[in-house]
Amino acid sequence: AQSVSQHNHHVILSEAASLELGCNYSYGGTVNLFWYVQYPGQHLQLLLKYFSGDPLVKGIKGFEAEFIKSKFSFNLRKPSVQWSDTAEYFCAVSTTGTASKLTFGTGTRLQVTL
Amino acid sequence: DVKVTQSSRYLVKRTGEKVFLECVQDMDHENMFWYRQDPGLGLRLIYFSYDVKMKEKGDIPEGYSVSREKKERFSLILESASTNQTSMYLCASSPPTWMGETQYFGPGTRLLVL
């Protein structure tokens, strides 16, 4: 069975700082990778996803993630965070033939200070 | 826009009560999911369904059951609520795998079992 690790549990950054959130998965086969975000009081929503092709994926609100197959990683990045990026971020993985079943990481709480 | 609605935002129940959590989606999605979200544990899959009357156990099905009598509705049942089932419950839906695997989430039901 696949698993997902997010090693940063709580990250505090000042506005305009650069962000990188780590995500590693364990699975030997083909995977699809996702980052979801949950803003305070809001639904969980998709930030970006990787299925195939260019390993550098761009999502909403200036976020991007890079799939590095050799490292089993899918780290999330943003060059300059804003206060409105304060949220909880979840990495998730699905594998072929599992009816879209996602396995989530434990989440990273990002706090951006003014 | 895809809309996933959950019957209650907040629910307080007593130990031993039977609890029903309802989820409805309006996008004719085949797949529906129930997760629970706990601090430090991320989202864990309880049950999912890929068709009417079909259900599959997720990672933590113990103490729960589900019902999917209509395509748009997926119910989570706690047969005899216990305090360790106090949690945030999230419902999600997604189209068939070949159409992409993005899951769309509802607002969640925060359940407190006393």
PDB file of C-alpha atoms in Angstrom:
ATOM      1  CA  ALA A   1       0.000   0.000   0.000  1.00  0.00           C
ATOM      2  CA  GLN A   2       1.148   3.516  -0.679  1.00  0.00           C
ATOM      3  CA  SER A   3       1.954   6.078   1.983  1.00  0.00           C
ATOM      4  CA  VAL A   4       2.692   9.800   2.028  1.00  0.00           C
ATOM      5  CA  SER A   5       5.023  11.713   4.338  1.00  0.00           C
ATOM      6  CA  GLN A   6       4.945  15.415   5.007  1.00  0.00           C
ATOM      7  CA  HIS A   7       7.819  16.208   7.303  1.00  0.00           C
ATOM      8  CA  ASN A   8       6.997  19.856   7.963  1.00  0.00           C
ATOM      9  CA  HIS A   9       4.105  19.935  10.403  1.00  0.00           C
ATOM     10  CA  HIS A  10       4.018  23.658  11.099  1.00  0.00           C
ATOM     11  CA  VAL A  11       5.782  26.333   9.084  1.00  0.00           C
ATOM     12  CA  ILE A  12       5.875  30.034   9.935  1.00  0.00           C
ATOM     13  CA  LEU A  13       7.033  32.502   7.286  1.00  0.00           C
ATOM     14  CA  SER A  14       7.030  36.228   6.832  1.00  0.00           C
ATOM     15  CA  GLU A  15       5.266  37.704   3.827  1.00  0.00           C
ATOM     16  CA  ALA A  16       7.419  37.654   0.669  1.00  0.00           C
ATOM     17  CA  ALA A  17       9.496  34.728   1.920  1.00  0.00           C
ATOM     18  CA  SER A  18       9.900  31.721  -0.347  1.00  0.00           C
ATOM     19  CA  LEU A  19       8.088  28.505   0.471  1.00  0.00           C
ATOM     20  CA  GLU A  20       8.937  24.882  -0.033  1.00  0.00           C
ATOM     21  CA  LEU A  21       6.851  22.139   1.579  1.00  0.00           C
ATOM     22  CA  GLY A  22       8.151  18.616   1.416  1.00  0.00           C
ATOM     23  CA  CYS A  23       6.171  15.587   0.276  1.00  0.00           C
ATOM     24  CA  ASN A  24       7.514  12.076  -0.170  1.00  0.00           C
ATOM     25  CA  TYR A  25       5.564   8.988  -1.095  1.00  0.00           C
ATOM     26  CA  SER A  26       6.280   5.307  -1.023  1.00  0.00           C
ATOM     27  CA  TYR A  27       4.995   3.206  -3.897  1.00  0.00           C
ATOM     28  CA  GLY A  28       6.877   1.328  -6.579  1.00  0.00           C
ATOM     29  CA  GLY A  29       4.496   1.839  -9.475  1.00  0.00           C
ATOM     30  CA  THR A  30       2.839   4.649 -11.383  1.00  0.00           C
ATOM     31  CA  VAL A  31       1.338   7.359  -9.226  1.00  0.00           C
ATOM     32  CA  ASN A  32      -0.756  10.465  -9.570  1.00  0.00           C
ATOM     33  CA  LEU A  33       0.135  13.259  -7.181  1.00  0.00           C
ATOM     34  CA  PHE A  34      -1.902  16.078  -5.706  1.00  0.00           C
ATOM     35  CA  TRP A  35      -1.636  19.062  -3.418  1.00  0.00           C
ATOM     36  CA  TYR A  36      -4.801  20.199  -1.689  1.00  0.00           C
ATOM     37  CA  VAL A  37      -5.233  23.300   0.438  1.00  0.00           C
ATOM     38  CA  GLN A  38      -7.661  24.082   3.242  1.00  0.00           C
ATOM     39  CA  TYR A  39      -8.000  27.786   4.052  1.00  0.00           C
ATOM     40  CA  PRO A  40      -9.420  28.605   7.487  1.00  0.00           C
ATOM     41  CA  GLY A  41     -13.143  27.832   7.529  1.00  0.00           C
ATOM     42  CA  GLN A  42     -13.214  26.705   3.906  1.00  0.00           C
ATOM     43  CA  HIS A  43     -13.522  23.478   1.939  1.00  0.00           C
ATOM     44  CA  LEU A  44     -10.508  21.419   1.022  1.00  0.00           C
ATOM     45  CA  GLN A  45      -9.695  22.355  -2.574  1.00  0.00           C
ATOM     46  CA  LEU A  46      -7.264  21.239  -5.247  1.00  0.00           C
ATOM     47  CA  LEU A  47      -4.121  23.334  -5.618  1.00  0.00           C
ATOM     48  CA  LEU A  48      -2.429  21.337  -8.373  1.00  0.00           C
ATOM     49  CA  LYS A  49      -1.968  17.799  -9.663  1.00  0.00           C
ATOM     50  CA  TYR A  50       0.474  15.690 -11.628  1.00  0.00           C
ATOM     51  CA  PHE A  51      -0.627  12.795 -13.813  1.00  0.00           C
ATOM     52  CA  SER A  52       2.066  12.579 -16.500  1.00  0.00           C
ATOM     53  CA  GLY A  53       4.245  14.707 -18.774  1.00  0.00           C
ATOM     54  CA  ASP A  54       6.186  17.747 -17.588  1.00  0.00           C
ATOM     55  CA  PRO A  55       7.260  17.029 -14.001  1.00  0.00           C
ATOM     56  CA  LEU A  56       6.993  20.725 -13.122  1.00  0.00           C
ATOM     57  CA  VAL A  57       3.345  21.454 -12.495  1.00  0.00           C
ATOM     58  CA  LYS A  58       1.837  24.882 -12.030  1.00  0.00           C
ATOM     59  CA  GLY A  59      -1.278  25.405  -9.968  1.00  0.00           C
ATOM     60  CA  ILE A  60      -3.493  28.176  -8.741  1.00  0.00           C
ATOM     61  CA  LYS A  61      -2.307  31.266  -6.849  1.00  0.00           C
ATOM     62  CA  GLY A  62       1.298  31.015  -8.053  1.00  0.00           C
ATOM     63  CA  PHE A  63       2.033  27.600  -6.564  1.00  0.00           C
ATOM     64  CA  GLU A  64       4.061  24.975  -8.368  1.00  0.00           C
ATOM     65  CA  ALA A  65       5.336  21.494  -7.584  1.00  0.00           C
ATOM     66  CA  GLU A  66       8.026  19.305  -9.051  1.00  0.00           C
ATOM     67  CA  PHE A  67       7.759  15.548  -9.371  1.00  0.00           C
ATOM     68  CA  ILE A  68      11.161  13.914  -8.903  1.00  0.00           C
ATOM     69  CA  LYS A  69      10.627  10.233  -9.538  1.00  0.00           C
ATOM     70  CA  SER A  70      14.079   9.166  -8.366  1.00  0.00           C
ATOM     71  CA  LYS A  71      13.457  10.803  -4.994  1.00  0.00           C
ATOM     72  CA  PHE A  72       9.773   9.821  -4.716  1.00  0.00           C
ATOM     73  CA  SER A  73       9.093  13.472  -4.010  1.00  0.00           C
ATOM     74  CA  PHE A  74       6.526  16.081  -4.999  1.00  0.00           C
ATOM     75  CA  ASN A  75       7.496  19.249  -3.164  1.00  0.00           C
ATOM     76  CA  LEU A  76       5.309  22.339  -3.250  1.00  0.00           C
ATOM     77  CA  ARG A  77       6.889  25.735  -3.880  1.00  0.00           C
ATOM     78  CA  LYS A  78       5.972  29.389  -4.075  1.00  0.00           C
ATOM     79  CA  PRO A  79       8.562  32.117  -4.615  1.00  0.00           C
ATOM     80  CA  SER A  80       6.862  34.753  -2.474  1.00  0.00           C
ATOM     81  CA  VAL A  81       4.092  33.920   0.016  1.00  0.00           C
ATOM     82  CA  GLN A  82       1.265  36.223   1.009  1.00  0.00           C
ATOM     83  CA  TRP A  83      -0.655  36.483   4.254  1.00  0.00           C
ATOM     84  CA  SER A  84      -3.642  34.955   2.418  1.00  0.00           C
ATOM     85  CA  ASP A  85      -1.643  31.741   1.878  1.00  0.00           C
ATOM     86  CA  THR A  86      -2.112  30.909   5.555  1.00  0.00           C
ATOM     87  CA  ALA A  87      -3.750  27.492   5.396  1.00  0.00           C
ATOM     88  CA  GLU A  88      -3.201  23.780   5.832  1.00  0.00           C
ATOM     89  CA  TYR A  89      -1.632  21.973   2.897  1.00  0.00           C
ATOM     90  CA  PHE A  90      -2.062  18.294   2.147  1.00  0.00           C
ATOM     91  CA  CYS A  91      -0.119  16.143  -0.262  1.00  0.00           C
ATOM     92  CA  ALA A  92      -1.921  13.090  -1.666  1.00  0.00           C
ATOM     93  CA  VAL A  93      -1.204  10.185  -3.977  1.00  0.00           C
ATOM     94  CA  SER A  94      -3.337   7.793  -5.984  1.00  0.00           C
ATOM     95  CA  THR A  95      -2.315   4.731  -7.921  1.00  0.00           C
ATOM     96  CA  THR A  96      -3.645   3.311 -11.162  1.00  0.00           C
ATOM     97  CA  GLY A  97      -6.738   1.210 -10.871  1.00  0.00           C
ATOM     98  CA  THR A  98      -7.780   2.266  -7.385  1.00  0.00           C
ATOM     99  CA  ALA A  99     -10.935   4.099  -8.406  1.00  0.00           C
ATOM    100  CA  SER A 100      -9.481   7.502  -7.594  1.00  0.00           C
ATOM    101  CA  LYS A 101      -8.704   6.465  -4.047  1.00  0.00           C
ATOM    102  CA  LEU A 102      -6.368   9.010  -2.460  1.00  0.00           C
ATOM    103  CA  THR A 103      -3.892   8.530   0.341  1.00  0.00           C
ATOM    104  CA  PHE A 104      -3.179  11.792   2.152  1.00  0.00           C
ATOM    105  CA  GLY A 105      -0.220  12.993   4.149  1.00  0.00           C
ATOM    106  CA  THR A 106      -0.689  14.376   7.636  1.00  0.00           C
ATOM    107  CA  GLY A 107      -0.690  17.979   6.422  1.00  0.00           C
ATOM    108  CA  THR A 108       1.463  21.065   6.927  1.00  0.00           C
ATOM    109  CA  ARG A 109       0.055  24.103   8.662  1.00  0.00           C
ATOM    110  CA  LEU A 110       1.464  27.260   7.069  1.00  0.00           C
ATOM    111  CA  GLN A 111       1.270  30.510   8.965  1.00  0.00           C
ATOM    112  CA  VAL A 112       2.286  33.666   7.119  1.00  0.00           C
ATOM    113  CA  THR A 113       2.975  36.724   9.241  1.00  0.00           C
ATOM    114  CA  LEU A 114       2.787  40.335   8.117  1.00  0.00           C
TER     115      LEU A 114
ATOM    116  CA  ASP B   1     -19.161  24.469 -10.200  1.00  0.00           C
ATOM    117  CA  VAL B   2     -19.214  21.125  -8.498  1.00  0.00           C
ATOM    118  CA  LYS B   3     -21.148  21.236  -5.284  1.00  0.00           C
ATOM    119  CA  VAL B   4     -20.835  18.719  -2.490  1.00  0.00           C
ATOM    120  CA  THR B   5     -23.089  19.377   0.468  1.00  0.00           C
ATOM    121  CA  GLN B   6     -23.189  17.758   3.873  1.00  0.00           C
ATOM    122  CA  SER B   7     -26.302  17.696   5.994  1.00  0.00           C
ATOM    123  CA  SER B   8     -24.840  19.301   9.103  1.00  0.00           C
ATOM    124  CA  ARG B   9     -21.855  21.516   9.890  1.00  0.00           C
ATOM    125  CA  TYR B  10     -21.903  20.676  13.603  1.00  0.00           C
ATOM    126  CA  LEU B  11     -23.398  17.726  15.416  1.00  0.00           C
ATOM    127  CA  VAL B  12     -23.419  16.714  19.075  1.00  0.00           C
ATOM    128  CA  LYS B  13     -24.403  13.157  19.965  1.00  0.00           C
ATOM    129  CA  ARG B  14     -24.249  10.912  23.001  1.00  0.00           C
ATOM    130  CA  THR B  15     -22.289   7.690  23.320  1.00  0.00           C
ATOM    131  CA  GLY B  16     -24.264   4.768  21.942  1.00  0.00           C
ATOM    132  CA  GLU B  17     -26.466   6.807  19.638  1.00  0.00           C
ATOM    133  CA  LYS B  18     -26.857   5.899  15.974  1.00  0.00           C
ATOM    134  CA  VAL B  19     -25.583   8.758  13.843  1.00  0.00           C
ATOM    135  CA  PHE B  20     -26.276   9.485  10.185  1.00  0.00           C
ATOM    136  CA  LEU B  21     -24.123  11.829   8.148  1.00  0.00           C
ATOM    137  CA  GLU B  22     -25.476  12.664   4.730  1.00  0.00           C
ATOM    138  CA  CYS B  23     -23.613  13.832   1.654  1.00  0.00           C
ATOM    139  CA  VAL B  24     -25.051  14.940  -1.676  1.00  0.00           C
ATOM    140  CA  GLN B  25     -23.217  15.873  -4.875  1.00  0.00           C
ATOM    141  CA  ASP B  26     -24.715  17.517  -7.926  1.00  0.00           C
ATOM    142  CA  MET B  27     -22.218  16.561 -10.643  1.00  0.00           C
ATOM    143  CA  ASP B  28     -23.349  13.025 -11.420  1.00  0.00           C
ATOM    144  CA  HIS B  29     -20.020  11.697 -10.145  1.00  0.00           C
ATOM    145  CA  GLU B  30     -19.534   7.942  -9.964  1.00  0.00           C
ATOM    146  CA  ASN B  31     -17.130   7.963  -7.029  1.00  0.00           C
ATOM    147  CA  MET B  32     -17.888   9.154  -3.528  1.00  0.00           C
ATOM    148  CA  PHE B  33     -15.764   9.051  -0.376  1.00  0.00           C
ATOM    149  CA  TRP B  34     -15.941   9.539   3.369  1.00  0.00           C
ATOM    150  CA  TYR B  35     -12.879  10.684   5.312  1.00  0.00           C
ATOM    151  CA  ARG B  36     -12.239  11.732   8.845  1.00  0.00           C
ATOM    152  CA  GLN B  37      -9.799  14.534   9.550  1.00  0.00           C
ATOM    153  CA  ASP B  38      -7.936  14.682  12.855  1.00  0.00           C
ATOM    154  CA  PRO B  39      -5.129  17.055  13.886  1.00  0.00           C
ATOM    155  CA  GLY B  40      -1.736  15.561  13.145  1.00  0.00           C
ATOM    156  CA  LEU B  41      -3.251  12.597  11.300  1.00  0.00           C
ATOM    157  CA  GLY B  42      -4.440  14.260   8.097  1.00  0.00           C
ATOM    158  CA  LEU B  43      -7.333  12.718   6.201  1.00  0.00           C
ATOM    159  CA  ARG B  44      -8.019   9.026   6.556  1.00  0.00           C
ATOM    160  CA  LEU B  45     -10.357   7.181   4.244  1.00  0.00           C
ATOM    161  CA  ILE B  46     -13.263   5.425   5.951  1.00  0.00           C
ATOM    162  CA  TYR B  47     -15.285   4.080   3.020  1.00  0.00           C
ATOM    163  CA  PHE B  48     -15.741   4.818  -0.640  1.00  0.00           C
ATOM    164  CA  SER B  49     -18.193   3.914  -3.358  1.00  0.00           C
ATOM    165  CA  TYR B  50     -17.682   3.742  -7.093  1.00  0.00           C
ATOM    166  CA  ASP B  51     -21.293   3.067  -8.030  1.00  0.00           C
ATOM    167  CA  VAL B  52     -24.779   2.901  -6.619  1.00  0.00           C
ATOM    168  CA  LYS B  53     -25.100   0.157  -4.019  1.00  0.00           C
ATOM    169  CA  MET B  54     -21.362  -0.531  -4.236  1.00  0.00           C
ATOM    170  CA  LYS B  55     -19.022   0.155  -1.348  1.00  0.00           C
ATOM    171  CA  GLU B  56     -15.438  -0.529  -0.459  1.00  0.00           C
ATOM    172  CA  LYS B  57     -13.677  -0.300   2.882  1.00  0.00           C
ATOM    173  CA  GLY B  58     -11.052   2.332   3.265  1.00  0.00           C
ATOM    174  CA  ASP B  59      -8.241   2.419   5.775  1.00  0.00           C
ATOM    175  CA  ILE B  60     -10.306   2.834   8.958  1.00  0.00           C
ATOM    176  CA  PRO B  61     -13.790   1.298   8.438  1.00  0.00           C
ATOM    177  CA  GLU B  62     -14.240  -0.103  11.952  1.00  0.00           C
ATOM    178  CA  GLY B  63     -17.281   1.309  13.706  1.00  0.00           C
ATOM    179  CA  TYR B  64     -18.733   2.754  10.506  1.00  0.00           C
ATOM    180  CA  SER B  65     -21.004   1.656   7.693  1.00  0.00           C
ATOM    181  CA  VAL B  66     -22.229   3.390   4.543  1.00  0.00           C
ATOM    182  CA  SER B  67     -25.175   3.433   2.210  1.00  0.00           C
ATOM    183  CA  ARG B  68     -25.448   4.528  -1.388  1.00  0.00           C
ATOM    184  CA  GLU B  69     -28.979   4.007  -2.678  1.00  0.00           C
ATOM    185  CA  LYS B  70     -28.841   6.859  -5.198  1.00  0.00           C
ATOM    186  CA  LYS B  71     -25.925   8.079  -7.270  1.00  0.00           C
ATOM    187  CA  GLU B  72     -25.906  11.555  -5.777  1.00  0.00           C
ATOM    188  CA  ARG B  73     -26.153  10.558  -2.123  1.00  0.00           C
ATOM    189  CA  PHE B  74     -23.665   8.775   0.120  1.00  0.00           C
ATOM    190  CA  SER B  75     -24.438   8.281   3.790  1.00  0.00           C
ATOM    191  CA  LEU B  76     -22.050   7.486   6.611  1.00  0.00           C
ATOM    192  CA  ILE B  77     -23.517   5.657   9.593  1.00  0.00           C
ATOM    193  CA  LEU B  78     -22.080   5.335  13.053  1.00  0.00           C
ATOM    194  CA  GLU B  79     -24.008   2.369  14.433  1.00  0.00           C
ATOM    195  CA  SER B  80     -23.163   3.138  18.061  1.00  0.00           C
ATOM    196  CA  ALA B  81     -21.235   6.366  18.465  1.00  0.00           C
ATOM    197  CA  SER B  82     -18.207   6.389  20.727  1.00  0.00           C
ATOM    198  CA  THR B  83     -16.103   9.259  22.034  1.00  0.00           C
ATOM    199  CA  ASN B  84     -13.173   8.246  19.827  1.00  0.00           C
ATOM    200  CA  GLN B  85     -15.347   9.016  16.824  1.00  0.00           C
ATOM    201  CA  THR B  86     -15.337  12.704  17.707  1.00  0.00           C
ATOM    202  CA  SER B  87     -13.824  14.206  14.593  1.00  0.00           C
ATOM    203  CA  MET B  88     -14.321  16.251  11.433  1.00  0.00           C
ATOM    204  CA  TYR B  89     -15.949  14.165   8.708  1.00  0.00           C
ATOM    205  CA  LEU B  90     -15.391  15.107   5.088  1.00  0.00           C
ATOM    206  CA  CYS B  91     -17.286  13.827   2.091  1.00  0.00           C
ATOM    207  CA  ALA B  92     -15.870  13.986  -1.435  1.00  0.00           C
ATOM    208  CA  SER B  93     -16.862  12.973  -4.949  1.00  0.00           C
ATOM    209  CA  SER B  94     -14.963  12.487  -8.180  1.00  0.00           C
ATOM    210  CA  PRO B  95     -15.686  11.586 -11.805  1.00  0.00           C
ATOM    211  CA  PRO B  96     -14.542   8.264 -13.301  1.00  0.00           C
ATOM    212  CA  THR B  97     -10.798   7.673 -13.243  1.00  0.00           C
ATOM    213  CA  TRP B  98     -10.460   8.121 -17.019  1.00  0.00           C
ATOM    214  CA  MET B  99     -11.805  11.670 -16.654  1.00  0.00           C
ATOM    215  CA  GLY B 100      -9.224  12.628 -14.099  1.00  0.00           C
ATOM    216  CA  GLU B 101      -9.128  11.955 -10.421  1.00  0.00           C
ATOM    217  CA  THR B 102      -9.738  15.299  -8.788  1.00  0.00           C
ATOM    218  CA  GLN B 103     -11.833  14.891  -5.688  1.00  0.00           C
ATOM    219  CA  TYR B 104     -14.255  17.650  -4.726  1.00  0.00           C
ATOM    220  CA  PHE B 105     -14.885  18.078  -1.039  1.00  0.00           C
ATOM    221  CA  GLY B 106     -17.830  19.173   1.044  1.00  0.00           C
ATOM    222  CA  PRO B 107     -17.571  21.638   3.941  1.00  0.00           C
ATOM    223  CA  GLY B 108     -17.293  18.929   6.556  1.00  0.00           C
ATOM    224  CA  THR B 109     -19.328  17.904   9.598  1.00  0.00           C
ATOM    225  CA  ARG B 110     -17.733  18.421  12.971  1.00  0.00           C
ATOM    226  CA  LEU B 111     -19.064  15.664  15.223  1.00  0.00           C
ATOM    227  CA  LEU B 112     -18.731  15.712  18.984  1.00  0.00           C
ATOM    228  CA  VAL B 113     -19.639  12.512  20.833  1.00  0.00           C
ATOM    229  CA  LEU B 114     -20.202  13.002  24.554  1.00  0.00           C
TER     230      LEU B 114
END
